[in-house]
mmCIF file of C-alpha atoms and ligand atoms in Angstrom:
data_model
loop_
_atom_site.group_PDB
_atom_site.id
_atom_site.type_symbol
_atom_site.label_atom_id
_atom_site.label_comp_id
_atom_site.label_asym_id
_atom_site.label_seq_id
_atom_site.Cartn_x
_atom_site.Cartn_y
_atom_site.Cartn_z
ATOM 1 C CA UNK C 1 117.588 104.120 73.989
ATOM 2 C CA UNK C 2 119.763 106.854 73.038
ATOM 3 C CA UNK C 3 121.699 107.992 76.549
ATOM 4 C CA UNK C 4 121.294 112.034 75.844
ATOM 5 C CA UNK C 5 122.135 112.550 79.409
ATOM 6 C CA UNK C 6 125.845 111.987 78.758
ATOM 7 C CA UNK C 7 125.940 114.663 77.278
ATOM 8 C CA UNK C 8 124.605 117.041 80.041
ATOM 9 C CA UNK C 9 126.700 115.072 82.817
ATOM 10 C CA UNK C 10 128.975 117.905 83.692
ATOM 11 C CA UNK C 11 129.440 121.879 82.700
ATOM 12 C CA UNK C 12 132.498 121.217 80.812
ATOM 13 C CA UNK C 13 130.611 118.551 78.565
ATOM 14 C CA UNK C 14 127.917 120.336 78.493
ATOM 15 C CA UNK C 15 130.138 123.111 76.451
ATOM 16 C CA UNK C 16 131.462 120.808 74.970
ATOM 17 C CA UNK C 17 128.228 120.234 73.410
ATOM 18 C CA UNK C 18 127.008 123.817 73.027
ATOM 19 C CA UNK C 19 126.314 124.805 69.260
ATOM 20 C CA UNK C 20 125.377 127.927 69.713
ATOM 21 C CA UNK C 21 127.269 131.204 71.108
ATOM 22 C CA UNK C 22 126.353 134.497 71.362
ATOM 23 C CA UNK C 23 130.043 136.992 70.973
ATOM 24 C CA UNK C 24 131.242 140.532 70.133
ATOM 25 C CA UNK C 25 131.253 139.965 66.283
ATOM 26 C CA UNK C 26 127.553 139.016 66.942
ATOM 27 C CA UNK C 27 126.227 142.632 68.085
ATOM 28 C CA UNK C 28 125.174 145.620 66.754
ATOM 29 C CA UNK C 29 124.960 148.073 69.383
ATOM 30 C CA UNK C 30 122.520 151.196 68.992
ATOM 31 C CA UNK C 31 123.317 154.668 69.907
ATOM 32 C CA UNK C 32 120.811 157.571 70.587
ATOM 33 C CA UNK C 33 122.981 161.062 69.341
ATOM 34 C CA UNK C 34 121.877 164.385 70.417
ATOM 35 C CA UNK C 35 123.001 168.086 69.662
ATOM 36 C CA UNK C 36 125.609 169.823 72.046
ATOM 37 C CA UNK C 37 128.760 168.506 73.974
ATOM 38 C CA UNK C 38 129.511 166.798 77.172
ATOM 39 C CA UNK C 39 126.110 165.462 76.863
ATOM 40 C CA UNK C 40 125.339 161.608 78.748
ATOM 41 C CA UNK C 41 121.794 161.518 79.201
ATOM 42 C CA UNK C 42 120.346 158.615 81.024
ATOM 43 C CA UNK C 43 116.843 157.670 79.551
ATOM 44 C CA UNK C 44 114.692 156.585 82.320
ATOM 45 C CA UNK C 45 112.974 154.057 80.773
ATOM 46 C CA UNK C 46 115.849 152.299 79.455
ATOM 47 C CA UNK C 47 118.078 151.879 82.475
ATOM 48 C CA UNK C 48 121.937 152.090 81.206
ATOM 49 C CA UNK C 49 121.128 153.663 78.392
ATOM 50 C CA UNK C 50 122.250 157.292 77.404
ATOM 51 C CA UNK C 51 121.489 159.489 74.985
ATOM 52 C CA UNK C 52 124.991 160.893 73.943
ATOM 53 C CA UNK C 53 126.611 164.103 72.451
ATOM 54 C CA UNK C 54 128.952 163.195 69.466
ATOM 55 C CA UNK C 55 131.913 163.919 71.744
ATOM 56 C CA UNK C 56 130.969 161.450 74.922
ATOM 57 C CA UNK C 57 129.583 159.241 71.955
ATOM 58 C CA UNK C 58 133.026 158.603 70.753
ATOM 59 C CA UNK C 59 134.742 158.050 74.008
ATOM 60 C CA UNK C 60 131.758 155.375 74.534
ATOM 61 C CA UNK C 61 132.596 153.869 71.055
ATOM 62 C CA UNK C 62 136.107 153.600 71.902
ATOM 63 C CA UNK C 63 135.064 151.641 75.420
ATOM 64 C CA UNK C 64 132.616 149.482 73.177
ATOM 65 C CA UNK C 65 135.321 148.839 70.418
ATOM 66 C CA UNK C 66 137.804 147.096 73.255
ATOM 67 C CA UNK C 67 135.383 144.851 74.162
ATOM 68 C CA UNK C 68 135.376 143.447 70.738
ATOM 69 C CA UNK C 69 132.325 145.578 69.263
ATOM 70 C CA UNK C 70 133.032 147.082 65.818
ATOM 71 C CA UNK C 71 129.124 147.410 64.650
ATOM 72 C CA UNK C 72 126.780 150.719 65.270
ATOM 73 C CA UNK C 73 123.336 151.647 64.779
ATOM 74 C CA UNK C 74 123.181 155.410 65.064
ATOM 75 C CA UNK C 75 119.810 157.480 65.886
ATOM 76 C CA UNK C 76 119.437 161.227 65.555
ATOM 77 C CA UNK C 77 117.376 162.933 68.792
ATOM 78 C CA UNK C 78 116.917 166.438 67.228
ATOM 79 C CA UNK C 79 115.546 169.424 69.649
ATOM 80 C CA UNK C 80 110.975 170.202 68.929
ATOM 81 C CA UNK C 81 112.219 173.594 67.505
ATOM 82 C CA UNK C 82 113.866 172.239 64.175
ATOM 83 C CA UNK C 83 111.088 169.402 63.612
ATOM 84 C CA UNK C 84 108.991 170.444 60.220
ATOM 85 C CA UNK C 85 106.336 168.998 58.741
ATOM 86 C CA UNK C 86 109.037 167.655 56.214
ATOM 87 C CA UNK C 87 111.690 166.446 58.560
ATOM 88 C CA UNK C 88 113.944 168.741 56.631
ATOM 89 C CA UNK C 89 116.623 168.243 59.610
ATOM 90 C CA UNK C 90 116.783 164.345 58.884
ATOM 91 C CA UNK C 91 118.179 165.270 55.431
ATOM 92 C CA UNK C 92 119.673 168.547 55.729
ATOM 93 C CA UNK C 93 123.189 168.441 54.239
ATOM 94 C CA UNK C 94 124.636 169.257 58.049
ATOM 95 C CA UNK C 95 122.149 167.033 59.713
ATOM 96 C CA UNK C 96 123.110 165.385 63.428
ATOM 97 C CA UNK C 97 123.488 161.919 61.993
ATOM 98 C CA UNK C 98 126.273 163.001 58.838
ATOM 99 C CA UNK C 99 128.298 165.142 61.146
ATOM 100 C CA UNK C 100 128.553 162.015 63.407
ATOM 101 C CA UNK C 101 129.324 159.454 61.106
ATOM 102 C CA UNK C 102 132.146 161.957 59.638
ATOM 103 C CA UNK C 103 133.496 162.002 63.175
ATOM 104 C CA UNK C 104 133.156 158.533 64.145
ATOM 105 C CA UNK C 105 134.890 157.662 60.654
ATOM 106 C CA UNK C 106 137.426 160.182 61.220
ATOM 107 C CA UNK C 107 138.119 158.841 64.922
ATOM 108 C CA UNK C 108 138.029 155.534 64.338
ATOM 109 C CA UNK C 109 138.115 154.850 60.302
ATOM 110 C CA UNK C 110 136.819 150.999 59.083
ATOM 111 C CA UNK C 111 137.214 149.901 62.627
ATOM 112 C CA UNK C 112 133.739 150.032 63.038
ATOM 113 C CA UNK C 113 130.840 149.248 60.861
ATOM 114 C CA UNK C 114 128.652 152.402 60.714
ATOM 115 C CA UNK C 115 124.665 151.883 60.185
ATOM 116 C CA UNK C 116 122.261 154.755 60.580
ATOM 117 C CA UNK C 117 118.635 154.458 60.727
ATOM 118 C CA UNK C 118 116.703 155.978 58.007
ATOM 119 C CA UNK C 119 113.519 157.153 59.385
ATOM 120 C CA UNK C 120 111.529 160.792 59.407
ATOM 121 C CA UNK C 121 109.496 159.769 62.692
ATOM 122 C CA UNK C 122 112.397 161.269 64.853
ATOM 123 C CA UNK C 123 111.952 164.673 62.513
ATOM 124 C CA UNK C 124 108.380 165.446 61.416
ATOM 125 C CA UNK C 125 106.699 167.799 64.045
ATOM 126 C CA UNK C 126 103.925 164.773 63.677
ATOM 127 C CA UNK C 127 105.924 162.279 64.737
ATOM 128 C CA UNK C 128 104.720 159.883 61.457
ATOM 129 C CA UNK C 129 107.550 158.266 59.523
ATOM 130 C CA UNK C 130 107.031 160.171 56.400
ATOM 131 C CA UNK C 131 104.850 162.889 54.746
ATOM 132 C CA UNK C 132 101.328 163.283 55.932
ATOM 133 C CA UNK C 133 98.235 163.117 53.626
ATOM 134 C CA UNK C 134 94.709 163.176 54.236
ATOM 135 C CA UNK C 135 96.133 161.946 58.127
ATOM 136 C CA UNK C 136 97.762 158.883 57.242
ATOM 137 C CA UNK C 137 101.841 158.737 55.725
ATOM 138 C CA UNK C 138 102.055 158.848 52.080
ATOM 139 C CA UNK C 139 104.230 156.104 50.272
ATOM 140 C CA UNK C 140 105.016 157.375 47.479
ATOM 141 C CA UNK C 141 106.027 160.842 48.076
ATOM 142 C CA UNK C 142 108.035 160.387 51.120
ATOM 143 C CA UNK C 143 110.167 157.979 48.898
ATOM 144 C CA UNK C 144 112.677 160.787 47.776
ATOM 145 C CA UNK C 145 113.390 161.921 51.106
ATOM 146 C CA UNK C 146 114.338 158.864 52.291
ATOM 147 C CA UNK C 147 116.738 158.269 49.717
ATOM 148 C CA UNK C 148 117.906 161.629 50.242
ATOM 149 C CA UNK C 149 118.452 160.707 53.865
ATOM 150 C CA UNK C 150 120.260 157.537 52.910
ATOM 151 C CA UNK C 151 122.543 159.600 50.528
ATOM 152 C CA UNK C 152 123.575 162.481 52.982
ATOM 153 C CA UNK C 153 124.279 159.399 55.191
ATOM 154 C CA UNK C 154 126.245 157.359 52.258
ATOM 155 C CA UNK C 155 127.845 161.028 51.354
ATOM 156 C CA UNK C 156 129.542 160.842 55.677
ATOM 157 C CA UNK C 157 130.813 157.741 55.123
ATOM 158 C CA UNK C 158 127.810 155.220 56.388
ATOM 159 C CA UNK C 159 128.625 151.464 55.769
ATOM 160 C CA UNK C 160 124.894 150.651 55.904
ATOM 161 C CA UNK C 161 121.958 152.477 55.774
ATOM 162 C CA UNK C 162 118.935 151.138 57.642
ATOM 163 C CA UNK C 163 115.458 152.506 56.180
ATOM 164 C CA UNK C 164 113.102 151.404 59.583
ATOM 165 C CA UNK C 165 109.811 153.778 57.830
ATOM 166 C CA UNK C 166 108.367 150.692 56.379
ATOM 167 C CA UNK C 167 107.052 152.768 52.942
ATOM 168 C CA UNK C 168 106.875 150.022 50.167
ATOM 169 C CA UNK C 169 109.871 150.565 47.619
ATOM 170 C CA UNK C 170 112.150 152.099 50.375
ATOM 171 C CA UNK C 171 115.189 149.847 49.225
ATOM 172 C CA UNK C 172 114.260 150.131 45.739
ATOM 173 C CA UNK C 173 114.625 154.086 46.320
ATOM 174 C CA UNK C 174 117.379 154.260 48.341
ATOM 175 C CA UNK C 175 119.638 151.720 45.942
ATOM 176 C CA UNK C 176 118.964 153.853 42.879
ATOM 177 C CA UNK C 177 120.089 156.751 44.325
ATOM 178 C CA UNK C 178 123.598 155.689 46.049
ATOM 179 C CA UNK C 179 123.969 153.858 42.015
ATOM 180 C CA UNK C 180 123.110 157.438 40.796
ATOM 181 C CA UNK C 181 125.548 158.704 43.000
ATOM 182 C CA UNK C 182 128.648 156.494 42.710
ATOM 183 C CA UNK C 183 128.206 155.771 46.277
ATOM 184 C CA UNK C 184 126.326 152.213 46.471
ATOM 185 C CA UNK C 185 129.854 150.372 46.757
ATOM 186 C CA UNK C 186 131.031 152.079 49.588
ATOM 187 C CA UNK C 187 127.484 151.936 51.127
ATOM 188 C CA UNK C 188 124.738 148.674 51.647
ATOM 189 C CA UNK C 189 121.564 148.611 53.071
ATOM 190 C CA UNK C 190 120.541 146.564 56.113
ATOM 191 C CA UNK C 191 116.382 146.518 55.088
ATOM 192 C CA UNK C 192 114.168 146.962 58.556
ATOM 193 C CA UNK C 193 111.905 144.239 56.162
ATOM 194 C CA UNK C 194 109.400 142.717 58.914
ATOM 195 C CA UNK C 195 109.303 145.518 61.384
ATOM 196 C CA UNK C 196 105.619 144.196 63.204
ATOM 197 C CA UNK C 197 103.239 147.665 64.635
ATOM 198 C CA UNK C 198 104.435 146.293 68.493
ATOM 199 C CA UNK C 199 103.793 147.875 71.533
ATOM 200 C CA UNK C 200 107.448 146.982 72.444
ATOM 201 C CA UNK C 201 108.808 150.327 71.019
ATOM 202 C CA UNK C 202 107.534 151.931 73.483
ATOM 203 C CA UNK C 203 110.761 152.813 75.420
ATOM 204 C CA UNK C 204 112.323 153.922 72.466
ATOM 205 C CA UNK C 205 110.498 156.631 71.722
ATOM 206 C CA UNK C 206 111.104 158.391 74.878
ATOM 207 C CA UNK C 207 114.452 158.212 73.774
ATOM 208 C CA UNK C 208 113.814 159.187 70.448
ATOM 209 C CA UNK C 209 111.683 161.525 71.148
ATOM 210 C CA UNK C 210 109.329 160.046 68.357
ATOM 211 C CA UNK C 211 105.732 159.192 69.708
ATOM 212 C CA UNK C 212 103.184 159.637 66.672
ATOM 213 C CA UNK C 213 100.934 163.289 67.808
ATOM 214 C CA UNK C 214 98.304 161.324 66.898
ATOM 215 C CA UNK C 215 97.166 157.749 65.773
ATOM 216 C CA UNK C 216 99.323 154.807 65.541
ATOM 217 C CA UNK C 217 101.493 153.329 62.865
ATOM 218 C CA UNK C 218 99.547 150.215 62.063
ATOM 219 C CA UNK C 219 99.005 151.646 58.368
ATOM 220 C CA UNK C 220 102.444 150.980 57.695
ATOM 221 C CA UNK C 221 104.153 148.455 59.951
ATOM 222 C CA UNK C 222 103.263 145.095 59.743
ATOM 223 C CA UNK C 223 99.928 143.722 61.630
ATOM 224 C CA UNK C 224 101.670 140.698 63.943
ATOM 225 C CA UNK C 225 98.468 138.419 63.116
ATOM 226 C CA UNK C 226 100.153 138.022 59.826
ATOM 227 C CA UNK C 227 103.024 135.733 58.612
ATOM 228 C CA UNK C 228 103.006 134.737 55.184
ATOM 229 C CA UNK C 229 103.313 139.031 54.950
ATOM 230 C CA UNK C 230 106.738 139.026 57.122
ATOM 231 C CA UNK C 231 108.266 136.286 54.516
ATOM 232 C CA UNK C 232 106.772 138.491 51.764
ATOM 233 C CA UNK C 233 108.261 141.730 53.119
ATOM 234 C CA UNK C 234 111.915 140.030 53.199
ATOM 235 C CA UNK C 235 111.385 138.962 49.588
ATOM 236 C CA UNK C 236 110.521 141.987 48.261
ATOM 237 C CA UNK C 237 113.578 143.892 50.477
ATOM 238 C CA UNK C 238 116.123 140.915 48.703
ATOM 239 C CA UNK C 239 114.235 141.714 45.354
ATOM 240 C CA UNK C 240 114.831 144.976 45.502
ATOM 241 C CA UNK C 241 118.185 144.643 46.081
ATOM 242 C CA UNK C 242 118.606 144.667 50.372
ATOM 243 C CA UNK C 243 122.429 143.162 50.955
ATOM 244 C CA UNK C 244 120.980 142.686 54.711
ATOM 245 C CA UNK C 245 117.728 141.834 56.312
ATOM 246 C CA UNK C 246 115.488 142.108 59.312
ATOM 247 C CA UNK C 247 112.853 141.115 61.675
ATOM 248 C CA UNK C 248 111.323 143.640 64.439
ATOM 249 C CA UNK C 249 111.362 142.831 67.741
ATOM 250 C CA UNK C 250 113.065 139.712 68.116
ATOM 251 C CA UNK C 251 112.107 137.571 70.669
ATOM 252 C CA UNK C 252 108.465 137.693 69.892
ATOM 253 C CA UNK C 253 108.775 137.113 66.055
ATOM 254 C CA UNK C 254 111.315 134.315 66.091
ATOM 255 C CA UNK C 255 109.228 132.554 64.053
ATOM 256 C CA UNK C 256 109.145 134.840 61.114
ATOM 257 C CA UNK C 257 113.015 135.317 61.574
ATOM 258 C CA UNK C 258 113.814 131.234 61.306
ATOM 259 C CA UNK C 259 111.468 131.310 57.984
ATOM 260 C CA UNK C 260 113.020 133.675 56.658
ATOM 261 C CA UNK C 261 116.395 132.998 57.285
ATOM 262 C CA UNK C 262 115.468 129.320 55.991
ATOM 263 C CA UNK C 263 114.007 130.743 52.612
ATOM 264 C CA UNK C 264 116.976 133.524 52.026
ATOM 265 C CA UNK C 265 119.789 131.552 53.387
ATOM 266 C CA UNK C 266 122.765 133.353 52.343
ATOM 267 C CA UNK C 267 120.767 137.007 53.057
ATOM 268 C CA UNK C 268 122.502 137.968 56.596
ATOM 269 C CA UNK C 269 119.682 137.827 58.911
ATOM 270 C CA UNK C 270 119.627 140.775 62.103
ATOM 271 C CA UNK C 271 117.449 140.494 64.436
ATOM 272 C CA UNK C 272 116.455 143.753 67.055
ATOM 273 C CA UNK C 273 115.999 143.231 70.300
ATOM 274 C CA UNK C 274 114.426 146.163 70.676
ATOM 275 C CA UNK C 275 113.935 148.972 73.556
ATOM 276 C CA UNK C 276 110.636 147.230 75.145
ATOM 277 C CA UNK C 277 112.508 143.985 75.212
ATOM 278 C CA UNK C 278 115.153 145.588 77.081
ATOM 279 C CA UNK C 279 113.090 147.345 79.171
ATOM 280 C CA UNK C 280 111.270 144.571 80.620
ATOM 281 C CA UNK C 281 114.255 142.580 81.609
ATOM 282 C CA UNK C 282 115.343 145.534 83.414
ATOM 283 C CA UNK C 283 112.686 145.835 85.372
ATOM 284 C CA UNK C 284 111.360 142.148 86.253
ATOM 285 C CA UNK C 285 115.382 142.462 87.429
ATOM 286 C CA UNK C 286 115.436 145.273 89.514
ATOM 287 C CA UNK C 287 112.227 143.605 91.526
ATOM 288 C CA UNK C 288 114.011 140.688 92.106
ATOM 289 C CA UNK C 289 111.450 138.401 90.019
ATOM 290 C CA UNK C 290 114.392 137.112 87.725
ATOM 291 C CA UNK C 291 117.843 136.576 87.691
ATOM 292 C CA UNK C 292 119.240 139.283 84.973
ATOM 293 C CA UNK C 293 122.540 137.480 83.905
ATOM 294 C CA UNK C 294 120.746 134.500 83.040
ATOM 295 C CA UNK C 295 117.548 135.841 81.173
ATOM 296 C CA UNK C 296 120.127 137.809 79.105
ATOM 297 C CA UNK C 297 122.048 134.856 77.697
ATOM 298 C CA UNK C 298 118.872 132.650 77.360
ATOM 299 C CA UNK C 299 117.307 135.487 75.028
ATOM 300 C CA UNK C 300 120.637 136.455 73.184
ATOM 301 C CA UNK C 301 121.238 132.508 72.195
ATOM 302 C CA UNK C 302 117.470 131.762 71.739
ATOM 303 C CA UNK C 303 117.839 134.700 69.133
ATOM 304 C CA UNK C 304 120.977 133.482 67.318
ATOM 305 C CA UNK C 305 119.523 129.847 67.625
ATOM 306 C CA UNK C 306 116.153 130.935 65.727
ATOM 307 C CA UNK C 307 118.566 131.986 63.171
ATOM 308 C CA UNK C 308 120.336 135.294 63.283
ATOM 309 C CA UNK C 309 123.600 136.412 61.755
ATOM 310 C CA UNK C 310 123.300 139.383 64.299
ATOM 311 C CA UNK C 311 121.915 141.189 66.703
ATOM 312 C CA UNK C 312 121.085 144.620 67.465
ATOM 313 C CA UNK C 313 120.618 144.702 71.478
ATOM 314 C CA UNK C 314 120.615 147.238 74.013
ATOM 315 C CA UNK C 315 122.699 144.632 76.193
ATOM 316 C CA UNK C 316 125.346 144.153 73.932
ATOM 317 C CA UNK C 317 128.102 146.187 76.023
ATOM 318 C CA UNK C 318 126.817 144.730 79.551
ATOM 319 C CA UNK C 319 126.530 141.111 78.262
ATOM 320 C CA UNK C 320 131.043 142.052 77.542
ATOM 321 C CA UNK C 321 131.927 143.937 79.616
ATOM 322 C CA UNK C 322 129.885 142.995 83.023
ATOM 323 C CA UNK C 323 129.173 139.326 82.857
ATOM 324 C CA UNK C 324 132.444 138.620 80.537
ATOM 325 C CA UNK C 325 130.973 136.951 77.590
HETATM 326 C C1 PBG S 1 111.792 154.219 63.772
HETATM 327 C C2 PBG S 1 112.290 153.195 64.701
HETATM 328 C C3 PBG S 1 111.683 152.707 65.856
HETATM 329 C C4 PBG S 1 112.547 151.774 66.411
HETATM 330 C C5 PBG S 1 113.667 151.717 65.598
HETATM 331 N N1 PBG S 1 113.485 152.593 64.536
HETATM 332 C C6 PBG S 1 110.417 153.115 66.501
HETATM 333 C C7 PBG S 1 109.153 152.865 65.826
HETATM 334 O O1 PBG S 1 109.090 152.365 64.698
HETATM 335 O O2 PBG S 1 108.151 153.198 66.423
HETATM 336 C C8 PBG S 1 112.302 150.996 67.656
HETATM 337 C C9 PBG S 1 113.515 150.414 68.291
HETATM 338 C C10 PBG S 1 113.329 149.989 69.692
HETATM 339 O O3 PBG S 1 112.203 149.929 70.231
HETATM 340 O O4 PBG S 1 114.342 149.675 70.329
HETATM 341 N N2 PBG S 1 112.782 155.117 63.373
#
């Protein structure tokens, strides 16, 4: 009989024992950025989290950055009045998300690690993550503005671009254009690769402000009765070149993250907790059902355990800053 109690006898053996931590170098922390200044906008779904002008953003970054965070995910929340049918104002050359990254970058230079999401859903006056045809996103055409997007973003100063619109050939696009442009040294791509059609977005896009006008997006993000698809999707990302990878949401596609991360083992794995996973902890918290502190760890380490290199979470600054991680 092997005695596996002794090693659970006390707290300090049981850290002792502990081969998996969850710290600051872990997180990527995402940021909602809006037009204006002075600007922190609570989102009321997502309790504790703000959408920020690019002036209060930076004072937050600097608060994030002393608690050992140096990794951002940046989303642009642009006004109804400048969405198109185009999503011109994701790739403008002045758009929201460049003029940020040029003043995080200025503020704060390679202390932090810069991502921006490459997406038209937060754009289009349809809400769809690329150009419309015959009612349903077409691939191939909205290719070029993503890579356009991606550029403008590379062109700021990005250290990662992050295409979440799930086209087929995204990273393929978006890699020969920064090579066209001299800029694919200075900027990588973290690939959104097995981003699942989940209801657990939901929070996010009242802060995004990027609810589909009509129908859904299960013609272009993944169905989550598949799996063989979600180790397929990561191949083709690494294929076509993606220096990072990811599964979306986290905790309920662990699975597809441990595969993957067992079949692409030096491809740095991210993982999303994402907005609905957030959301729900909040609230089973604030009804007393669950103890908050300790549901957050348990997920965070589950997450690394099933085999992330990092983790984009909502929690990342409270997980610090209140509970002293
Ligand atoms: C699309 C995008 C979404 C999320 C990240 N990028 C929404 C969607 O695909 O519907 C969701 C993130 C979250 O729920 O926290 N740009």
């Amino acid at each position: 009989m092997k005695r596996f109690r002794e090693y659970r006898i006390d707290q300090a053996t049981r850290d002792r024992y502990a081969d998996v931590k969850v710290t600051a170098n872990d997180f990527i922390y995402p940021y909602f950025v809006t037009e204006g200044t002075g600007i922190i906008e609570p989102i009321a779904s997502m309790p504790g989290i703000n959408r920020y002008s690019i002036d209060t953003l930076l004072t937050d970054i600097a608060e994030v950055l002393k608690l050992g965070i140096n990794k951002v995910l940046l989303f642009g929340v642009v006004e109804n009045c400048v969405k198109d049918e185009k999503g011109s104002a994701a790739y403008a050359p002045d758009n929201l998300v460049s003029r940020t990254v040029v003043a995080i970058k200025g503020q704060f230079g390679d202390k932090v690690t810069v991502i921006t999401d490459v997406c038209l859903c937060e754009y289009t006056s349809h809400g769809h993550c690329g150009l419309l045809k015959n009612n349903d996103v077409d691939n191939d055409s909205t290719l070029p503005l993503l890579a356009e997007m991606a550029y403008q973003h590379a062109l700021a100063g990005a250290d990662f671009v992050a295409p979440s619109a799930m086209m087929d050939g995204q990273i393929e696009a978006i890699k020969t254009k920064l090579a066209k442009e001299g800029l694919h040294q200075k900027t990588k791509t973290l690939a959104y690769s097995a981003k699942y059609a989940s209801a657990f977005y939901g929070p996010f896009r009242d802060a995004a402000d990027s609810a589909p006008s009509f129908g859904d997006r299960k013609t272009y993000q993944m169905d989550y009765r598949t799996l063989h698809q979600g180790i397929e999707e990561i191949a083709a990302d690494i294929e076509e070149g993606a220096d990072w990878t990811m599964v979306k949401p986290a905790k309920q596609y662990m699975d597809v993250m441990s595969r993957g991360k067992a079949k692409f083992p030096n491809i740095p794995m991210v993982a999303y907790q994402v907005s609905g996973e957030y959301s729900m902890i909040k609230a089973a918290t604030k009804m007393g059902y669950l103890d908050e502190k300790r549901i957050v760890f348990e997920s965070l380490i589950a997450i690394k355990r099933a085999g992330a290199d990092y983790i984009i979470s909502y929690y990342a600054k409270e997980y610090l800053e209140k509970w002293n991680a």
